[in-house]
PDB file of C-alpha atoms in Angstrom:
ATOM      1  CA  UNK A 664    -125.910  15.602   4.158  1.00 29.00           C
ATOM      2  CA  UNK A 665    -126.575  13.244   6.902  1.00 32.00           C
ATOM      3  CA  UNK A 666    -124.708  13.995  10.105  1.00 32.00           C
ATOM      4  CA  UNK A 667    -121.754  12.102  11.348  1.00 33.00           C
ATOM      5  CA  UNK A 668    -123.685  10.377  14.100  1.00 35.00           C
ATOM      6  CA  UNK A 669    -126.967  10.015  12.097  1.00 39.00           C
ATOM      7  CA  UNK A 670    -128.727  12.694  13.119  1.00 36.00           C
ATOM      8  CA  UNK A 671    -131.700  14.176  10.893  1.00 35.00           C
ATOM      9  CA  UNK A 672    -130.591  16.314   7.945  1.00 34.00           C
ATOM     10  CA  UNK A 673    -131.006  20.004   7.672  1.00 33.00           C
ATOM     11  CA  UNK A 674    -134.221  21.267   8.289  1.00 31.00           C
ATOM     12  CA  UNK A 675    -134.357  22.663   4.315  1.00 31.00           C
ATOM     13  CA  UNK A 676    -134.425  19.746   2.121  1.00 33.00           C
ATOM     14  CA  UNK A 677    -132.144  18.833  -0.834  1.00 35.00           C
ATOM     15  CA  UNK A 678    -133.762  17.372  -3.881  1.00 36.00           C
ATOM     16  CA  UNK A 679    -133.443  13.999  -3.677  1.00 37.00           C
ATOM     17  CA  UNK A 680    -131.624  14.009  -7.132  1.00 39.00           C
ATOM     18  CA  UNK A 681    -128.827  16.245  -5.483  1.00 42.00           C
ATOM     19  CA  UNK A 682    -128.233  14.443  -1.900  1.00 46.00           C
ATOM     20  CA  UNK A 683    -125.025  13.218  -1.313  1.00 56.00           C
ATOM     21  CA  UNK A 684    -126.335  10.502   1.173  1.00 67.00           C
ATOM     22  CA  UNK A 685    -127.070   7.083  -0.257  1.00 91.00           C
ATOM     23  CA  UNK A 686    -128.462   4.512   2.212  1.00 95.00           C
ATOM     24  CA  UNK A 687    -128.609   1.006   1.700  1.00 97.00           C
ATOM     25  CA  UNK A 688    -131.110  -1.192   3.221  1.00 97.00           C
ATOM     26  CA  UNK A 689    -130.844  -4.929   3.847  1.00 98.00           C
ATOM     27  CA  UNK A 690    -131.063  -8.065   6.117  1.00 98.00           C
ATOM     28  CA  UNK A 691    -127.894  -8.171   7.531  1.00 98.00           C
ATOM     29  CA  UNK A 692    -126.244 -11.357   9.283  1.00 98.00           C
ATOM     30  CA  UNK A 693    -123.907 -10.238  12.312  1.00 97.00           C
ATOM     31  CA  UNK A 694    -119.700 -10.673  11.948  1.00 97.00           C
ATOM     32  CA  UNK A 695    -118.692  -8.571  14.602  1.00 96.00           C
ATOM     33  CA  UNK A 696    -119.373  -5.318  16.316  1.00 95.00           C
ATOM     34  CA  UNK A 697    -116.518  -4.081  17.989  1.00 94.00           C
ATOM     35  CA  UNK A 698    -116.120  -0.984  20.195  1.00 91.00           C
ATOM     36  CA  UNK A 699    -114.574   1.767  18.706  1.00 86.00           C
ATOM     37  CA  UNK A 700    -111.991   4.872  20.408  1.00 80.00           C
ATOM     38  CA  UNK A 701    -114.190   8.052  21.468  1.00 76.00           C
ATOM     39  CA  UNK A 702    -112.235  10.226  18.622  1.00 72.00           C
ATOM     40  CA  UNK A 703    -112.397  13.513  21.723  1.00 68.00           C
ATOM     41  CA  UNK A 704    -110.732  11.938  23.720  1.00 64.00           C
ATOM     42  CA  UNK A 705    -107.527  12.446  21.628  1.00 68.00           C
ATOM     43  CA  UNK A 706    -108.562  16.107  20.722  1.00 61.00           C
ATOM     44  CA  UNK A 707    -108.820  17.400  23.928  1.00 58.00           C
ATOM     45  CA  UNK A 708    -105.530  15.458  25.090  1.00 60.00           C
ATOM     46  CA  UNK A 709    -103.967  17.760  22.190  1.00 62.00           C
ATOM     47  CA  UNK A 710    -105.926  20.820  23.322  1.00 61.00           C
ATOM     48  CA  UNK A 711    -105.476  20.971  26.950  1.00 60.00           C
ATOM     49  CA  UNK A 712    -109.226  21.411  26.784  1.00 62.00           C
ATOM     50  CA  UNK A 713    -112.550  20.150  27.084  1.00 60.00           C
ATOM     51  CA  UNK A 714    -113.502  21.071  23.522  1.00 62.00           C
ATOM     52  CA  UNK A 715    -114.833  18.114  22.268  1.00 66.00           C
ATOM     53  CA  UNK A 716    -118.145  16.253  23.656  1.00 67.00           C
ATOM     54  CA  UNK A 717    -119.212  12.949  22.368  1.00 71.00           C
ATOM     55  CA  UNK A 718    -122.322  11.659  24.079  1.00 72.00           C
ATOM     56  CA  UNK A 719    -122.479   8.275  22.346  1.00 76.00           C
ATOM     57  CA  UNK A 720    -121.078   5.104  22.511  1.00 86.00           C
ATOM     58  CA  UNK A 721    -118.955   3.998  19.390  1.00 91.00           C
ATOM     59  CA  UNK A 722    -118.842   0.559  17.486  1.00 95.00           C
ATOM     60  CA  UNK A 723    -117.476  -0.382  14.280  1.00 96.00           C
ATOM     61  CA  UNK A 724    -120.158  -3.051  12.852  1.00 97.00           C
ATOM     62  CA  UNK A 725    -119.501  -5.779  10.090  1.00 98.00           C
ATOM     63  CA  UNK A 726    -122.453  -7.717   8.797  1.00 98.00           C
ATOM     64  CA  UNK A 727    -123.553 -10.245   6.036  1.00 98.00           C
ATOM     65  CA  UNK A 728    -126.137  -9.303   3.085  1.00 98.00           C
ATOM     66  CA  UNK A 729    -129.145 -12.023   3.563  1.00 97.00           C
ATOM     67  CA  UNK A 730    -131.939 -10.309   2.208  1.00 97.00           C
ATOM     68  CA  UNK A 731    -130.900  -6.788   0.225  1.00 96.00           C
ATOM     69  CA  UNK A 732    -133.465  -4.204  -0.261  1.00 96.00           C
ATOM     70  CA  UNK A 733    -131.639  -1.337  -1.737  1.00 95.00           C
ATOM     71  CA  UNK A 734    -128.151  -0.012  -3.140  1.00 93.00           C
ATOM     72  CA  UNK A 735    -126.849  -3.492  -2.049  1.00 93.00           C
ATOM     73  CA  UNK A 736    -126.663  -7.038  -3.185  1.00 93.00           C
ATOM     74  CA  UNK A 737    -127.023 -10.299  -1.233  1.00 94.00           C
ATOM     75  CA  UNK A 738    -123.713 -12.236   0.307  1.00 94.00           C
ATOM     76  CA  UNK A 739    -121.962  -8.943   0.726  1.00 96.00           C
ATOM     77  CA  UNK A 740    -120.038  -7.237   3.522  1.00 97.00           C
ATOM     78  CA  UNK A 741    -121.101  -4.550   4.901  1.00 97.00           C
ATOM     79  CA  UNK A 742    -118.725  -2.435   7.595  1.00 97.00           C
ATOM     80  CA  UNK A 743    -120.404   0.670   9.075  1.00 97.00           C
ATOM     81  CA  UNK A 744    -120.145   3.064  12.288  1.00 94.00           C
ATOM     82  CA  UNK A 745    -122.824   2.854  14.904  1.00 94.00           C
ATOM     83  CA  UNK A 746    -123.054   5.530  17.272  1.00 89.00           C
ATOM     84  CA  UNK A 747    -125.738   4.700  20.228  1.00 87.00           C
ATOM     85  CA  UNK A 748    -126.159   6.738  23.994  1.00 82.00           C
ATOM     86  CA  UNK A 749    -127.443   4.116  25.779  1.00 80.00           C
ATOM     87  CA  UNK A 750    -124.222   1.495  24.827  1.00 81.00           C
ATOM     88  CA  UNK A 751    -124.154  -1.737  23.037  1.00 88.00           C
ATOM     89  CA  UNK A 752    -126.687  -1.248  19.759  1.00 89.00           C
ATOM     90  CA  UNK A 753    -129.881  -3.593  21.194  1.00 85.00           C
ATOM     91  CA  UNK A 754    -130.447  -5.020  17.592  1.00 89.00           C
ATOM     92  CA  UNK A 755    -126.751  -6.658  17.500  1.00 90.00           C
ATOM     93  CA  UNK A 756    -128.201  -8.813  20.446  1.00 87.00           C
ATOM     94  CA  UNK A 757    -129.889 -10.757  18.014  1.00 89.00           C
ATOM     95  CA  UNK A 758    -127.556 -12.617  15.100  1.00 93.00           C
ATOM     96  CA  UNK A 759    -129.690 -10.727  12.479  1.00 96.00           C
ATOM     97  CA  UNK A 760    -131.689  -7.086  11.668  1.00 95.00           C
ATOM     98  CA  UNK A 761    -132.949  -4.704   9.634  1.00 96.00           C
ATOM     99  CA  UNK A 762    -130.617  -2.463   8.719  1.00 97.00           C
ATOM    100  CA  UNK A 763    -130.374   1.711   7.662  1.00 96.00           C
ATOM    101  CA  UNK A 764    -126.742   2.304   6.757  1.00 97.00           C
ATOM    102  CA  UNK A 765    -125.878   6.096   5.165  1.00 96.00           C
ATOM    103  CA  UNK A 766    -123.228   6.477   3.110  1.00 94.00           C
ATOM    104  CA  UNK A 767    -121.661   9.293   3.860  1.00 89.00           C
ATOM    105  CA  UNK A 768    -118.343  11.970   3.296  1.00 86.00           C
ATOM    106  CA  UNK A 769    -117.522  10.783   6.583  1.00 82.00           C
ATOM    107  CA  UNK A 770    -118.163   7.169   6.001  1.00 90.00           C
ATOM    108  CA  UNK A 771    -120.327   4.678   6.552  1.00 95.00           C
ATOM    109  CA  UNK A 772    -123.359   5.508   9.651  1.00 94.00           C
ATOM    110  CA  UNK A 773    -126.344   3.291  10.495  1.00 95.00           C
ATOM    111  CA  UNK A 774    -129.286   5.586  10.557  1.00 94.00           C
ATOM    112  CA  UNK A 775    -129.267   6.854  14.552  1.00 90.00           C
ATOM    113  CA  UNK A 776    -130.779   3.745  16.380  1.00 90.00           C
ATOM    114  CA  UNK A 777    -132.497   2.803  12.659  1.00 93.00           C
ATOM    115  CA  UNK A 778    -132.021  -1.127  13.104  1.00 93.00           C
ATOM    116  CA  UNK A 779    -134.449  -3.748  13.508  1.00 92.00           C
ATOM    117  CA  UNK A 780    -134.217  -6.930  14.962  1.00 92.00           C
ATOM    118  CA  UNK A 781    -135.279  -9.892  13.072  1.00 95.00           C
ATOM    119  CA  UNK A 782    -136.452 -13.681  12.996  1.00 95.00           C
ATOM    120  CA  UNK A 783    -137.300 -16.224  10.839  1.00 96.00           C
ATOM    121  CA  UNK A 784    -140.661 -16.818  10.971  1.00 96.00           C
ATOM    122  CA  UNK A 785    -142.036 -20.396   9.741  1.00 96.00           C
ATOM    123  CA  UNK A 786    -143.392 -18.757   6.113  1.00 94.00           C
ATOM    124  CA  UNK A 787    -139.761 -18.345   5.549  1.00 94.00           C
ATOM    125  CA  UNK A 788    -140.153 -14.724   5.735  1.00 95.00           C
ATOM    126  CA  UNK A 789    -138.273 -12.412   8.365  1.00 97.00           C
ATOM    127  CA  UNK A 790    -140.094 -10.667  10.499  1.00 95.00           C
ATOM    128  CA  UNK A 791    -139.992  -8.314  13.638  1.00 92.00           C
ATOM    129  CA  UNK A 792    -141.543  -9.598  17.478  1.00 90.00           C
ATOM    130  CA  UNK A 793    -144.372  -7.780  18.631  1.00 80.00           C
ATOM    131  CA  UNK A 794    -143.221  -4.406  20.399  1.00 63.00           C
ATOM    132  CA  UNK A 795    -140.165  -3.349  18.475  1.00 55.00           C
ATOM    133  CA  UNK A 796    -138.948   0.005  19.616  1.00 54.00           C
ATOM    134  CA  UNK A 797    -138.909   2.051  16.139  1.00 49.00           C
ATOM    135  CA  UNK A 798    -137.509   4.865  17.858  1.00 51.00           C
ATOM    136  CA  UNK A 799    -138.864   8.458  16.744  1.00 45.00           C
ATOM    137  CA  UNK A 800    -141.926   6.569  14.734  1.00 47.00           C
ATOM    138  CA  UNK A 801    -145.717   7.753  16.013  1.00 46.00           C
ATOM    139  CA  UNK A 802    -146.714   4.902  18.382  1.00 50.00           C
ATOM    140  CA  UNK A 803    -149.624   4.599  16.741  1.00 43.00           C
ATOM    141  CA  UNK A 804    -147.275   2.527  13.705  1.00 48.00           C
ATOM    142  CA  UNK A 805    -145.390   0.338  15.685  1.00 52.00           C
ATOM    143  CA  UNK A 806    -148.867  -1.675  17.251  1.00 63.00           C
ATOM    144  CA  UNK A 807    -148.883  -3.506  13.844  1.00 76.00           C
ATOM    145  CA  UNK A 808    -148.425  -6.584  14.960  1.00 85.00           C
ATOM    146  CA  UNK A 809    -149.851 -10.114  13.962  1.00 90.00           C
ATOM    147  CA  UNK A 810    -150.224 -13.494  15.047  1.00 93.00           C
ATOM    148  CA  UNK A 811    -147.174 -15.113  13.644  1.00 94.00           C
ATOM    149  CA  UNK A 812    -144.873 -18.467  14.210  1.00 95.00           C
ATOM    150  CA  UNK A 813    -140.906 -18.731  14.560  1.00 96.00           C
ATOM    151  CA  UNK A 814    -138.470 -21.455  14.021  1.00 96.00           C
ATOM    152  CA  UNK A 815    -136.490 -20.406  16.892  1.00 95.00           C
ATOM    153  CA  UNK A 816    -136.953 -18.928  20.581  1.00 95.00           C
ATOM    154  CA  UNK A 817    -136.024 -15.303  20.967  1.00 91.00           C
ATOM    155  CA  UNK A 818    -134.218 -15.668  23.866  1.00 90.00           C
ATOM    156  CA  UNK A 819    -132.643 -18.832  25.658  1.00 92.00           C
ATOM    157  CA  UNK A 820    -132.041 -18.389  29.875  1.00 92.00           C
ATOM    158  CA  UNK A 821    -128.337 -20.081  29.174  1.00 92.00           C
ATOM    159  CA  UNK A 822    -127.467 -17.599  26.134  1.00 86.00           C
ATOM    160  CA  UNK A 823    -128.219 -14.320  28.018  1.00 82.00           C
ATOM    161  CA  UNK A 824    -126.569 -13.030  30.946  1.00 82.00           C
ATOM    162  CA  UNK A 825    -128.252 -13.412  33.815  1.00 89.00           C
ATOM    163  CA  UNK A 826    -129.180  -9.904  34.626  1.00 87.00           C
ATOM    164  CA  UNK A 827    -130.304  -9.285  31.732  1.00 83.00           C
ATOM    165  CA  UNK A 828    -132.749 -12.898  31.516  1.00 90.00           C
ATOM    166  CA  UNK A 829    -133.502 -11.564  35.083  1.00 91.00           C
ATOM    167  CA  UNK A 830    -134.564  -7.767  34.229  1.00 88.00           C
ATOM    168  CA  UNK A 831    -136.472  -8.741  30.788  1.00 88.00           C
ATOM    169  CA  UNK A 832    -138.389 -12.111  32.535  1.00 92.00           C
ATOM    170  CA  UNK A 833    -141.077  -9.279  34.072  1.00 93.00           C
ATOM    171  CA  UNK A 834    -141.323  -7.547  30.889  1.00 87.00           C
ATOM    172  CA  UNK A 835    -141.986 -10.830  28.988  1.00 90.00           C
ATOM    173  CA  UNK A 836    -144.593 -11.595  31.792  1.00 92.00           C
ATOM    174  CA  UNK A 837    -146.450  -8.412  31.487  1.00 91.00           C
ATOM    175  CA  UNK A 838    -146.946  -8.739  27.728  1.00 88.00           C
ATOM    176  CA  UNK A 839    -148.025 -12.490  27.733  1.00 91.00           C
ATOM    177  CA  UNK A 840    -150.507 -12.030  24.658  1.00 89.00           C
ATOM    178  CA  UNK A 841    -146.622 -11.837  22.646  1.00 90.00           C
ATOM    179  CA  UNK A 842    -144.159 -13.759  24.694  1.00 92.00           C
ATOM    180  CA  UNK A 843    -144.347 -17.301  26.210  1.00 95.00           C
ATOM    181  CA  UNK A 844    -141.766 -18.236  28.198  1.00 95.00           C
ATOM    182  CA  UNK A 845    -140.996 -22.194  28.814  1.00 94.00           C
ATOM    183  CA  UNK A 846    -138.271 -24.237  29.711  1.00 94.00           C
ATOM    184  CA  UNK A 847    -135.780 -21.774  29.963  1.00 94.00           C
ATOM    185  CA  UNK A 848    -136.684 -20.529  26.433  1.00 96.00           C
ATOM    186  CA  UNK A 849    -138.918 -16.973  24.983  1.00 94.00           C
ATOM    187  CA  UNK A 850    -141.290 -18.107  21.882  1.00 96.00           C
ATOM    188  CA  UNK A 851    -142.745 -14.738  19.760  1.00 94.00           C
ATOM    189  CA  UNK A 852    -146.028 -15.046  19.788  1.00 95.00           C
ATOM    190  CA  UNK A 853    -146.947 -12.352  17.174  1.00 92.00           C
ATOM    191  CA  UNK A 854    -144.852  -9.997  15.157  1.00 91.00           C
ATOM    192  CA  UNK A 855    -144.557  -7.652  11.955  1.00 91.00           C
ATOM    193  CA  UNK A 856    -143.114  -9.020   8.533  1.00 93.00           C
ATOM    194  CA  UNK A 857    -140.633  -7.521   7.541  1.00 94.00           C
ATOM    195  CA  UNK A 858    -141.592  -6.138   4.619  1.00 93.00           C
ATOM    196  CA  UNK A 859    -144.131  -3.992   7.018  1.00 91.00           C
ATOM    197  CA  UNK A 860    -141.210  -2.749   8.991  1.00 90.00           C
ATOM    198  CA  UNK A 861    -138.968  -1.582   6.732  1.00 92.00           C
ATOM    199  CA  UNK A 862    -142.356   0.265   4.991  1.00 90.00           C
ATOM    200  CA  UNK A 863    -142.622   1.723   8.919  1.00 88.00           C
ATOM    201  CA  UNK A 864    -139.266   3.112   9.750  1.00 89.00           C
ATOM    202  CA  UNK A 865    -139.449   4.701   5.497  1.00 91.00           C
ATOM    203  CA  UNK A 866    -142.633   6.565   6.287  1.00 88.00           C
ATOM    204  CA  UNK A 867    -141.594   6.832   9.573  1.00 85.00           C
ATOM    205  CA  UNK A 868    -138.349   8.191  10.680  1.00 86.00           C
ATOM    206  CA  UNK A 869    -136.511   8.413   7.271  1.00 91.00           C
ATOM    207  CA  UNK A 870    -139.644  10.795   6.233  1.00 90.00           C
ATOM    208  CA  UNK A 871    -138.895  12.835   9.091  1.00 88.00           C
ATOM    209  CA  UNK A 872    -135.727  12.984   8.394  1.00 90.00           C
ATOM    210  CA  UNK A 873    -136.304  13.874   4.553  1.00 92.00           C
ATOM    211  CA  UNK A 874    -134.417  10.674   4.012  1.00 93.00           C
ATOM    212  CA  UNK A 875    -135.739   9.220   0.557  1.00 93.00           C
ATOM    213  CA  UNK A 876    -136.163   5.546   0.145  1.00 94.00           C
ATOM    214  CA  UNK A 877    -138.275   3.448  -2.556  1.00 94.00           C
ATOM    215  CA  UNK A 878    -140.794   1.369  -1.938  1.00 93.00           C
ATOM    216  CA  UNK A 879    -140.308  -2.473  -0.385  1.00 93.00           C
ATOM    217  CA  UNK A 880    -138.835  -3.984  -3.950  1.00 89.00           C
ATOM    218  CA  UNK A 881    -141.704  -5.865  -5.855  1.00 80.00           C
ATOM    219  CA  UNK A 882    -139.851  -8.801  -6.603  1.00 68.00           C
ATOM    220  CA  UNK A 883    -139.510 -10.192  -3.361  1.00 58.00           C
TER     221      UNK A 883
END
């Protein structure tokens, strides 16, 4: 069974018939993500000890169904745990994503780090910009990406904090064949459908992790 925080299963694999880990895969529309109580720091207020070590940051996540790809259906809730090291998930920084949710024994988990952030691109497709870190996916997959068109900037200077528009502005320079950045606003330049991403992170990470999923639905 999947871990509590998403890491990858036991190193012998369960037949996929026999796993007690579902994971549901879908386009999800942000409600809230919400910090959540490190659970140790109660236990070891009870111990007297430093017996319990959690090196990630919690969050309790709600999102919106928008595009389902499997175990769910659209215009759903969804509530799961996130557990991320380096803080607040990066994908909920954008109002939708690609998302890897386990459910587990212990609950709802998103996949460790397994969501991807999306935009509409003018097709009417979502779809992933340019250099999306797929973290724990060979490089080599994640270079993909295509010339593509989006209805909306990623970023806007007066919807980001400042040290943040100031930190990422270099990063956007640097990679000017993908980002364009104009009148306070970041246009995509280029991305991967996401049809392309979810088959990615599948034969990617959730292979690794002897996660089974099915193939991107045919009917959509």
């Amino acid at each position: 069974m999947l871990g509590l925080f998403g890491a990858p299963p036991p190193a012998v694999a369960e037949p996929a018939d026999e796993r007690t880990v579902e994971t549901l895969v879908f386009v999800g529309e942000l409600i809230s993500m919400e910090p959540m109580a490190n659970p140790c720091d109660e236990e070891n207020k009870r111990t007297g000890t430093l017996s319990c070590i959690i090196m990630d940051e919690l969050y309790r996540a709600r999102y919106r169904v928008v595009q389902p790809v499997a175990g769910t259906a659209a215009n759903t809730e969804v509530t799961f745990q996130v557990a991320d090291h380096y803080g607040f998930p990066a994908f909920a920084n954008t109002p939708h994503a690609l998302l890897f949710v386990a459910v587990t024994d212990d609950g709802n988990w998103l996949h460790k780090y397994q969501g991807v952030p999306m935009h509409r691109a003018t097709d009417g497709q979502w779809a992933a910009c340019g250099e999306v870190d797929y973290r724990g996916v060979d490089e080599a997959l994640s270079h993909r990406a295509k010339p593509l068109t989006f209805v909306e900037p990623i970023a806007r200077r007066d919807a980001v904090p400042r040290e943040v528009w100031k930190r990422m502005v270099p990063w956007w320079k640097e990679r000017a064949d993908t980002y364009r950045i104009k009148d306070g606003q970041v246009r995509c330049l280029k991305g991967i459908p996401v049809q392309e991403a979810y088959e990615i992170v599948r034969q990617g990470v959730m292979k690794a992790r002897e996660v089974p999923l099915p193939p991107w639905p045919t009917e959509q």
